[in-house]
Coordinates of C-alpha atoms in Angstrom, one line a residue:
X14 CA 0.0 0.0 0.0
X15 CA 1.4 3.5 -0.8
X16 CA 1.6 6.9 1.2
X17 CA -1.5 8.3 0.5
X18 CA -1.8 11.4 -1.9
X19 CA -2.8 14.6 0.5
X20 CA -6.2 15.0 -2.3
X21 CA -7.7 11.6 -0.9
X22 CA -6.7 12.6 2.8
X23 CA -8.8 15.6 2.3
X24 CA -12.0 13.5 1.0
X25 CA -11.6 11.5 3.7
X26 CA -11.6 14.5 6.1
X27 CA -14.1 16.4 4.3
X28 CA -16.4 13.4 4.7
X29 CA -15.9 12.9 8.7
X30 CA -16.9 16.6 8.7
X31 CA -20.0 16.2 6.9
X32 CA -21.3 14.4 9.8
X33 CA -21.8 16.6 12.5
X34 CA -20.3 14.9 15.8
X35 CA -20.6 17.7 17.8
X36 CA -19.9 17.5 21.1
X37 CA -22.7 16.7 23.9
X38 CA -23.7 19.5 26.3
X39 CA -23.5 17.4 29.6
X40 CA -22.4 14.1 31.0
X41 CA -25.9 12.3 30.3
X42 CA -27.0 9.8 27.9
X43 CA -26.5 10.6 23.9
X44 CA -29.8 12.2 22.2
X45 CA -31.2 10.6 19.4
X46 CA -29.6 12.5 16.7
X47 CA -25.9 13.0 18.4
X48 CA -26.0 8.7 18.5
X49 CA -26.8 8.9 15.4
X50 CA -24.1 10.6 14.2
X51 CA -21.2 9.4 16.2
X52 CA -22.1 5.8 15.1
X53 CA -22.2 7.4 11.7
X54 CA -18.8 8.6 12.1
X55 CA -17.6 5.1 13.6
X56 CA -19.0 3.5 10.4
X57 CA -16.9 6.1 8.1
X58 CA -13.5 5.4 10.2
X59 CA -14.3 1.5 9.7
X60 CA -14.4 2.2 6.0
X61 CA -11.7 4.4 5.2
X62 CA -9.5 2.9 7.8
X63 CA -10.3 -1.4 7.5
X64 CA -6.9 -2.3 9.0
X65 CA -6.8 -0.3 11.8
X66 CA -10.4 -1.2 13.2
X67 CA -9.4 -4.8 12.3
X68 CA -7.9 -4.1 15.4
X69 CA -9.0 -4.8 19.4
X70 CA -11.4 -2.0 19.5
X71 CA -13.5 -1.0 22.9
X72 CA -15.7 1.5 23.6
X73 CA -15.2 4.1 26.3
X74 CA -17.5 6.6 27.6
X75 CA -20.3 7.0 25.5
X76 CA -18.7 7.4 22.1
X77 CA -14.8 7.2 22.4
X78 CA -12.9 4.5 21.0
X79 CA -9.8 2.7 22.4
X80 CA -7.7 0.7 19.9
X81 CA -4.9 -1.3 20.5
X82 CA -2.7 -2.8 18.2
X83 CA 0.1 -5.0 19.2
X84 CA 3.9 -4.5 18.9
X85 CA 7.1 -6.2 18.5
X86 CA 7.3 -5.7 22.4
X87 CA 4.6 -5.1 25.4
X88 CA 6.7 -2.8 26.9
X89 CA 7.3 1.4 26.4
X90 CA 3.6 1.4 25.0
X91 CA 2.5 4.4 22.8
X92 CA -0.9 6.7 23.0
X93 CA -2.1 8.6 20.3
X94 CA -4.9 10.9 21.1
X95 CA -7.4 12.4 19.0
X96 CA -11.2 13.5 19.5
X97 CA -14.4 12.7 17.1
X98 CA -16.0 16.1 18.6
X99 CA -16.3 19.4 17.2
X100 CA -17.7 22.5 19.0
X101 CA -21.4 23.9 18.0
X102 CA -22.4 26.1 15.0
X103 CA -24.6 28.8 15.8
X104 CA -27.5 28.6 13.4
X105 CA -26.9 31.8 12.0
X106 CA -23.8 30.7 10.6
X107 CA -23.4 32.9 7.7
X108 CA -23.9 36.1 9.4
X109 CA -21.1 34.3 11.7
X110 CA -18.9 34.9 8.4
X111 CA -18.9 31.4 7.1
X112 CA -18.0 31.4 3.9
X113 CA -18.6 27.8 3.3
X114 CA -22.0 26.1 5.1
X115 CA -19.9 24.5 8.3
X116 CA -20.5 21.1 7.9
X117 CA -20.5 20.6 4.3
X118 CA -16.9 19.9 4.1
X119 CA -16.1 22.0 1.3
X120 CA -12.6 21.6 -0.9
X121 CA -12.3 24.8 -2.5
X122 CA -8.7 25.9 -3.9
X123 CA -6.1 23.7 -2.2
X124 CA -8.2 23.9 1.6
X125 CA -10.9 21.9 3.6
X126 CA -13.2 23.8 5.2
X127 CA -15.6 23.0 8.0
X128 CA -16.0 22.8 11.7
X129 CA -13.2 20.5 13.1
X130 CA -11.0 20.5 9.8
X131 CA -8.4 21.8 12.7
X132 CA -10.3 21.0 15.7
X133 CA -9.7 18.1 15.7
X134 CA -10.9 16.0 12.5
X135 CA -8.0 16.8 10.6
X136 CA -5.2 15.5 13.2
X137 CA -7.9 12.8 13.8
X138 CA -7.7 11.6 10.0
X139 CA -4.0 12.5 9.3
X140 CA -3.0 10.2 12.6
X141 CA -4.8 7.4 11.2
X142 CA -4.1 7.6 7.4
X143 CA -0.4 7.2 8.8
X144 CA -1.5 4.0 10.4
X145 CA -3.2 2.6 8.0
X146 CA -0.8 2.7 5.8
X147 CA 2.3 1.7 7.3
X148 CA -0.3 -2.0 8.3
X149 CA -0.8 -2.0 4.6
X150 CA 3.3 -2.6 4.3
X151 CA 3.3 -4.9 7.2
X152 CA 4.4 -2.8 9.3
X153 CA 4.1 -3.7 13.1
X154 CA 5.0 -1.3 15.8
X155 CA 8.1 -1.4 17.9
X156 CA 5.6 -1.6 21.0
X157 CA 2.0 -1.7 22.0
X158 CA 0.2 1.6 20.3
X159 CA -3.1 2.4 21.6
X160 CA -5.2 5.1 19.7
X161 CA -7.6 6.8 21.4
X162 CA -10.4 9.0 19.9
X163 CA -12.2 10.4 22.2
X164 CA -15.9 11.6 21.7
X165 CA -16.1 14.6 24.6
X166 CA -13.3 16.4 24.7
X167 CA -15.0 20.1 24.1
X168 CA -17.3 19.8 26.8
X169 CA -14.5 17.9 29.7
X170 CA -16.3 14.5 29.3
X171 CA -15.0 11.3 30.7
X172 CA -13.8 9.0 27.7
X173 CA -10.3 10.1 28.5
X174 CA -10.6 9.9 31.9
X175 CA -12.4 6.5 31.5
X176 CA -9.8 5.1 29.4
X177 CA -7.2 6.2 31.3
X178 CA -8.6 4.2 34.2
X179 CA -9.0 1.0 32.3
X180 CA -5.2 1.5 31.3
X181 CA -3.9 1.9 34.8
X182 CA -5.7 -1.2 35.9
X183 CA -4.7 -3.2 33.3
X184 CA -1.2 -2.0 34.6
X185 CA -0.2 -0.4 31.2
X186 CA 2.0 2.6 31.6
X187 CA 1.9 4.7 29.0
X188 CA 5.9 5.3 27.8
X189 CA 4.8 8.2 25.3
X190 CA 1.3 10.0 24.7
X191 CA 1.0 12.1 21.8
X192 CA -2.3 14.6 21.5
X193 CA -3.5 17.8 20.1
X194 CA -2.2 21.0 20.9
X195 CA 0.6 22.8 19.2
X196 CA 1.1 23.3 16.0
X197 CA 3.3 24.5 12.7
X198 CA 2.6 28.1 12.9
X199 CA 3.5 30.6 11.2
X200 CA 2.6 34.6 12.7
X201 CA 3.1 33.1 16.1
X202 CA 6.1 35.3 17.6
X203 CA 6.9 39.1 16.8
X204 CA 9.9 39.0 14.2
X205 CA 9.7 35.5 13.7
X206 CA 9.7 34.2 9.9
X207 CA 8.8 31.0 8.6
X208 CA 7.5 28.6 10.4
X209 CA 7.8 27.0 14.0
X210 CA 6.5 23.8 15.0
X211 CA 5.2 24.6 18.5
X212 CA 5.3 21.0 20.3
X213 CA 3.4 21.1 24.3
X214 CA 5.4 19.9 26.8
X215 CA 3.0 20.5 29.3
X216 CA -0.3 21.9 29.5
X217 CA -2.2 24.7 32.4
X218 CA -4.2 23.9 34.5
X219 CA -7.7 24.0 34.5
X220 CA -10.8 25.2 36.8
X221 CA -14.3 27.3 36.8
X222 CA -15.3 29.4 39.1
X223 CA -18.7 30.2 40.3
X224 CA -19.0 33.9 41.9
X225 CA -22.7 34.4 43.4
X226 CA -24.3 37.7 45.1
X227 CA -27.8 37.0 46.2
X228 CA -30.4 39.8 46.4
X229 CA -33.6 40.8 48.0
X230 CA -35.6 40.9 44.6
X231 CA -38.4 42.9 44.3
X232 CA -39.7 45.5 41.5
X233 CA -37.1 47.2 39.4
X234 CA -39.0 50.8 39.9
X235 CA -38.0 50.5 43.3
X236 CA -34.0 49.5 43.1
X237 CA -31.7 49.1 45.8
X238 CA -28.6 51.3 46.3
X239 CA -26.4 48.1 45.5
X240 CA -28.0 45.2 43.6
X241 CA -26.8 42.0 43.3
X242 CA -25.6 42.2 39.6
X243 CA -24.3 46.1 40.4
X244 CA -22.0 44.2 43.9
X245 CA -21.2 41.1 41.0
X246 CA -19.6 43.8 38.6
X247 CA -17.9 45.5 40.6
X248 CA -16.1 42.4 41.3
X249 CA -15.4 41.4 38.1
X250 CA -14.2 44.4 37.5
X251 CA -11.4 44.3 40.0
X252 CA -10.4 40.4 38.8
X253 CA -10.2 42.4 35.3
X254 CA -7.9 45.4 36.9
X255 CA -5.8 42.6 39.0
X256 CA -4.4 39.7 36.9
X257 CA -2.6 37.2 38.6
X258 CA 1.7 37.9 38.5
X259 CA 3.4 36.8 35.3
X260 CA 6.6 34.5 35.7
X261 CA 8.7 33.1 33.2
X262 CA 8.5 29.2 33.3
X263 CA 12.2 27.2 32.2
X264 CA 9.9 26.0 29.0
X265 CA 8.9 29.4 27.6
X266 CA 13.0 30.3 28.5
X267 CA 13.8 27.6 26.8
X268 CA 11.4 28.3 23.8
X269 CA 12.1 32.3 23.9
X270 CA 15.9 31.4 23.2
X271 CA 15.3 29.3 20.4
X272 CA 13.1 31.9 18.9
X273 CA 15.8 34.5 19.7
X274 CA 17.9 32.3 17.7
X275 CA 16.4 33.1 14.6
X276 CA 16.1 36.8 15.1
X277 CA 18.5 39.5 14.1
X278 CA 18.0 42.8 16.0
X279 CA 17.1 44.1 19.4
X280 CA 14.6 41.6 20.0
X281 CA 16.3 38.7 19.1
X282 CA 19.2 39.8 21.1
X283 CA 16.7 40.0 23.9
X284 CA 15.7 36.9 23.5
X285 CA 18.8 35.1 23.7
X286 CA 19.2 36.3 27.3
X287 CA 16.2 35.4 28.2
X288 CA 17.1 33.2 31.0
X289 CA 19.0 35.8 32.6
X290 CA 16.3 38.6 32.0
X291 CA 13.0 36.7 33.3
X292 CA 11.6 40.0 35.0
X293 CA 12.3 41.7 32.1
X294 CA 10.2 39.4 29.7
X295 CA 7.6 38.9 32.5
X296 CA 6.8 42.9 32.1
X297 CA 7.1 43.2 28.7
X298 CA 5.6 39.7 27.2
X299 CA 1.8 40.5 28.7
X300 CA 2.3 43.4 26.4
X301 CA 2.9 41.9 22.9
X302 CA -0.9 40.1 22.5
X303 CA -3.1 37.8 24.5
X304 CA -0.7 34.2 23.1
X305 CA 2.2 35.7 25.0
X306 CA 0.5 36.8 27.7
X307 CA -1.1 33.9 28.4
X308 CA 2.3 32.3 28.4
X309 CA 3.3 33.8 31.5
X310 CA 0.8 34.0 33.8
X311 CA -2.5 32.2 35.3
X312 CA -5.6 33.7 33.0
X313 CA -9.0 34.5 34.1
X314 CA -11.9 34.9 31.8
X315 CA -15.3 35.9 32.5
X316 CA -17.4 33.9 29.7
X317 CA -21.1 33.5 31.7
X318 CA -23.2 36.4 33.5
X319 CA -26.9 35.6 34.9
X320 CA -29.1 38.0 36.7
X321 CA -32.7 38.4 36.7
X322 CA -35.2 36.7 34.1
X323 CA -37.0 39.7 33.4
X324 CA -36.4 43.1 32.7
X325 CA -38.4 44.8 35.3
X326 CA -37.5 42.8 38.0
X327 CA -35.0 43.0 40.3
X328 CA -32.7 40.3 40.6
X329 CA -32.4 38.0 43.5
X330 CA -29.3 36.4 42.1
X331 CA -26.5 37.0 39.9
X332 CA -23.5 34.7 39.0
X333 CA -20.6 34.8 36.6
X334 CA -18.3 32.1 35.9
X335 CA -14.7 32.4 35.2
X336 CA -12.6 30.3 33.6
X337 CA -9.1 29.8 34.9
X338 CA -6.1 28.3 33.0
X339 CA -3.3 27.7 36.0
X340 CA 0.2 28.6 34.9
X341 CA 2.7 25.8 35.0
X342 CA 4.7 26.2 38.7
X343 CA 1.2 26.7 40.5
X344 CA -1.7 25.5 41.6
X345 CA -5.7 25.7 41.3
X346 CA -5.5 26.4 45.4
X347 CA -3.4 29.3 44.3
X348 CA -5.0 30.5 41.3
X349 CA -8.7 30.6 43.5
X350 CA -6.8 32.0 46.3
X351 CA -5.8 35.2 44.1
X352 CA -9.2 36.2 43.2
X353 CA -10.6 35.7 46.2
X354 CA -7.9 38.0 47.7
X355 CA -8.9 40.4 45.0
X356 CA -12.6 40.9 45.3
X357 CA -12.5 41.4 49.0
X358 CA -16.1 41.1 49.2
X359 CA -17.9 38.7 51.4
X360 CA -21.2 39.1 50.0
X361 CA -19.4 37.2 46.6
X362 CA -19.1 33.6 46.9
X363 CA -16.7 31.8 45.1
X364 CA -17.0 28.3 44.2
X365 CA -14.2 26.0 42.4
X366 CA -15.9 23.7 40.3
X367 CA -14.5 21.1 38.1
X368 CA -10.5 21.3 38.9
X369 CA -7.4 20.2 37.2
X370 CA -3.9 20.9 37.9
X371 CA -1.5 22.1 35.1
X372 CA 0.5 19.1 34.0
X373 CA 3.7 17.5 34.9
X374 CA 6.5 19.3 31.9
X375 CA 7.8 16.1 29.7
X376 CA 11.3 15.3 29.0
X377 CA 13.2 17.4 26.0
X378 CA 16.9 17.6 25.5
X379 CA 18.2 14.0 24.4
X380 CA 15.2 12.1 25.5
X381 CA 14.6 9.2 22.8
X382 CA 10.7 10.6 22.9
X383 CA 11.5 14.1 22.5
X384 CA 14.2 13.6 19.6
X385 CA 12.0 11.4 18.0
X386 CA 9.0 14.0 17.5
X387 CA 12.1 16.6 16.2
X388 CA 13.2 13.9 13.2
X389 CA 9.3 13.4 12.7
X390 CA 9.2 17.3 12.5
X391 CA 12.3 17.4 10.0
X392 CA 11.0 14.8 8.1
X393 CA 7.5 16.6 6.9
X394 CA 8.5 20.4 8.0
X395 CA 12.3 20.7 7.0
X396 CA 12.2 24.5 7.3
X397 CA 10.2 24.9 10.6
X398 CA 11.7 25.6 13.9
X399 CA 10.8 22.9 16.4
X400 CA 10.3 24.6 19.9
X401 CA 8.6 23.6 23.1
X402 CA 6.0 25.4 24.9
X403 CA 3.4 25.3 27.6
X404 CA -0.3 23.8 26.0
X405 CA -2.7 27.1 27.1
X406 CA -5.6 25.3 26.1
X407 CA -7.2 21.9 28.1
X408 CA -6.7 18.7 26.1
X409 CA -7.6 14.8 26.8
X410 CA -4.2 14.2 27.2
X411 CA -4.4 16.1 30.9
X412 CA -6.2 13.1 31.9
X413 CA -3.1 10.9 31.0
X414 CA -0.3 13.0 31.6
X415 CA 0.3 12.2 34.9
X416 CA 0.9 8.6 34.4
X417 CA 2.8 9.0 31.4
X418 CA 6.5 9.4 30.9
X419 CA 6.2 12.0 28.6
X420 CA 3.0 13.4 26.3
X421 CA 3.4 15.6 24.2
X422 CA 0.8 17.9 22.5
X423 CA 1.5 18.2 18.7
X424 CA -0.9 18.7 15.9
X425 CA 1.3 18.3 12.6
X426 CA -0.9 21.0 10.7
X427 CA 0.3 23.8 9.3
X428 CA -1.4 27.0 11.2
X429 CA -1.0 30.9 10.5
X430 CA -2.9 33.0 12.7
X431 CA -6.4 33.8 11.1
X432 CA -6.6 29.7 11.0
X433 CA -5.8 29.8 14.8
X434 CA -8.2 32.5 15.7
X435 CA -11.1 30.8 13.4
X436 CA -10.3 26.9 15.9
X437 CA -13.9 27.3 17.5
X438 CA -14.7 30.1 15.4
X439 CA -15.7 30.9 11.5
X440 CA -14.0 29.6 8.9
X441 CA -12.1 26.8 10.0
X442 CA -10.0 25.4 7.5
X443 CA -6.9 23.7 7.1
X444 CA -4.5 23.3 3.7
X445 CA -4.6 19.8 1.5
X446 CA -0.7 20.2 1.4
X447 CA -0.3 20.5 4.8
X448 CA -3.0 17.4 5.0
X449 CA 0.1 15.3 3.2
X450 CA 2.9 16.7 5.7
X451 CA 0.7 15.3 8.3
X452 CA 0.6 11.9 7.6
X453 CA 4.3 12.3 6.8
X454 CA 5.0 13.4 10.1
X455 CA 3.4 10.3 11.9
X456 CA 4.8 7.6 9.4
X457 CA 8.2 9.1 10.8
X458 CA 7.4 9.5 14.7
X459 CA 5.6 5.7 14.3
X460 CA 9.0 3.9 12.5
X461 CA 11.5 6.2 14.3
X462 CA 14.5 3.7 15.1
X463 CA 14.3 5.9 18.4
X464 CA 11.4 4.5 19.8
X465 CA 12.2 1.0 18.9

């Protein structure tokens, strides 16, 4: 069986994204219709990819898959992650800016575009077009691989977490685990040309927090001095005004010096001190755009508000919820701890819901693992820089990380900005081309003598 072309890897993604697997809004029991079309989507995988389902396949949660296939050896087993689920489409897509109908997996000049062509259908179908083409050369693995596609990821569901429990009690210790997360960007540092492959090496924390002011209620012609939502935005206001203190983490040192590396001029110059300038870069990095910012520091966002269910009437309760992503070198305890020293307001509860500590930072240097992903990189991005970094989003892999030797988070997609801003936005696309380079990459990582 050949490598196959990057056109036919972008029918086969443009058909997974024609059936809308998107993600369930709570931990209950699948609807009808989102049943439907995850088993819809199992059927697709089972045709495009007969080798690799030919496999010991089990179900976790209510729609993830676990595959394993065996290797030469039991030992130093492999994970690699993907997820079947893509975020909602408002129904109103096209005066979202669409310019293709989300899920109809349009191929229009050289792209495929639709809701998780990036997100994370296209690393889904690269991973396993890789696979099923090195079993169709007879390929077998240096040791165990388990793939796992998970079916809840955007909404923090439990397949990962359930099949990282069946792997711990089956006493399998995962040697490497590979998931989504960076990427081959291009726009992604100031100065920087070309392209970088930005490879996790650990991942923030994660945790929401409830804030609550209860109120007296009543008719809204006859309002209070201070009303709940009035106390409630006050403090959000002040979480807004107070971030928590940026720090420089030995990962983003070590990335900032590679970058500075490639840079001529002030900044690069900058750069290449950057281990002995970390206050420096800690004042000046939340400066430069919300990616660097968020690199140094614990972030807060306020993304729900609830007050009163009508407009004349006063409201007896209001709550926002924050979302926190915990900087590597602290803790949710710590993160909480901050805002709650910074709204100073006992009439606002606070409560933590859903925690998860930022992960353990995996091995780099001349760690088999880690110079095995850089020859995979070489070997399908020849010109990008390879540089480590700190995950600022959540992924499955969270769930796994702290079992694992060393995961990794790594999608092998080529990425310039507008494509990042459009990952749970409009637009969503990603190149054929880069489709090709994908499956490249993972033929390489998979038959690296490195992790034989």
């Amino acid at each position: 069986m050949s490598v196959p072309a990057a056109e036919q890897v972008a029918e086969h993604l443009a058909a997974l994204i024609r059936i809308p697997t998107v993600t369930p809004k709570d931990l209950g029991p699948h609807d009808d219709a989102t049943a439907a079309s995850f088993a819809a989507l199992h059927r697709a995988l089972h045709t495009f990819y007969p080798r690799v389902l030919a496999h010991e396949v089990e179900t976790v949660g209510r729609a993830g898959l676990l595959v394993r296939i065996p290797g030469a050896a039991a030992d130093r087993p492999v994970v690699l992650m993907a997820h079947q689920d893509v975020v909602p489409v408002p129904s109103d897509w096209a005066a979202e800016g669409w310019e293709h109908e989300p899920f109809a997996g349009a191929i229009v000049d050289g792209w495929v575009f639709g809701r998780g062509a990036l997100d994370d259908k296209g690393a889904l179908t690269v991973m396993l077009e890789a696979v099923e083409s090195l079993l169709g050369e007879g390929w077998i693995p240096a040791q165990d691989l388990h793939l796992l596609l998970g079916a809840d990821e955007e909404s923090y569901g439990d397949c990962a977490i359930t099949a990282a429990t069946l792997l711990q009690e089956r006493g399998i210790v995962p040697w490497m685990v590979l998931d989504e997360g960076g990427a081959v960007a291009t726009g992604a540092f100031p100065g920087l040309d070309g392209e970088a492959a930005v490879i996790g090496v650990s991942e923030k924390g994660i945790v929401d927090v409830r804030l609550t002011v209860e109120g007296l209620g009543g008719h809204a012609s006859t309002p209070p001095r201070e009303s709940a939502p009035g106390i409630l935005a006050n403090a959000l206001a002040r979480i807004e005004a107070n971030p928590h203190p940026a720090a420089v983490s030995e990962v983003s040192i070590e990335m900032l010096t590679l970058v500075g590396g490639r840079l001529r001029g002030p900044l690069g110059a900058l750069l290449r001190r950057a281990s002995s300038l970390r206050g420096v870069l800690a004042r000046v990095m939340p400066r430069l755009g919300p990616e660097l910012a968020a690199m140094v520091r614990t972030t807060v966002a306020i993304t729900q508000l609830e007050g009163s269910p009508a407009h004349n009437v006063l409201a007896t309760r209001a709550t926002a919820v924050l979302n926190i992503r915990v900087a590597v070198g602290s803790s949710v305890e710590e993160a909480v701890a901050h805002v709650r020293d910074v709204v100073k307001d006992p009439r606002v509860t606070l409560e933590p819901e859903v925690p998860s500590e930022p992960s353990p930072v995996s091995p780099r240097g001349d760690d088999a693992r880690w110079a095995a992903m850089l020859e995979a990189v070489g070997a399908s991005y020849p010109d990008a820089l390879a540089i480590p970094y700190v995950m600022l989003a959540a992924s499955d892999s969270r769930h796994l990380a702290p079992m694992s030797g060393a995961t990794y988070r790594f999608a092998p997609l080529r990425m310039s900005k507008p494509q990042r801003e459009a990952v749970h936005g409009p637009n969503e696309k990603v190149e054929v081309e880069s489709l090709g380079r994908g499956v490249a990459f993972y033929r390489a990582l998979l038959t690296s003598t490195r992790l034989g």
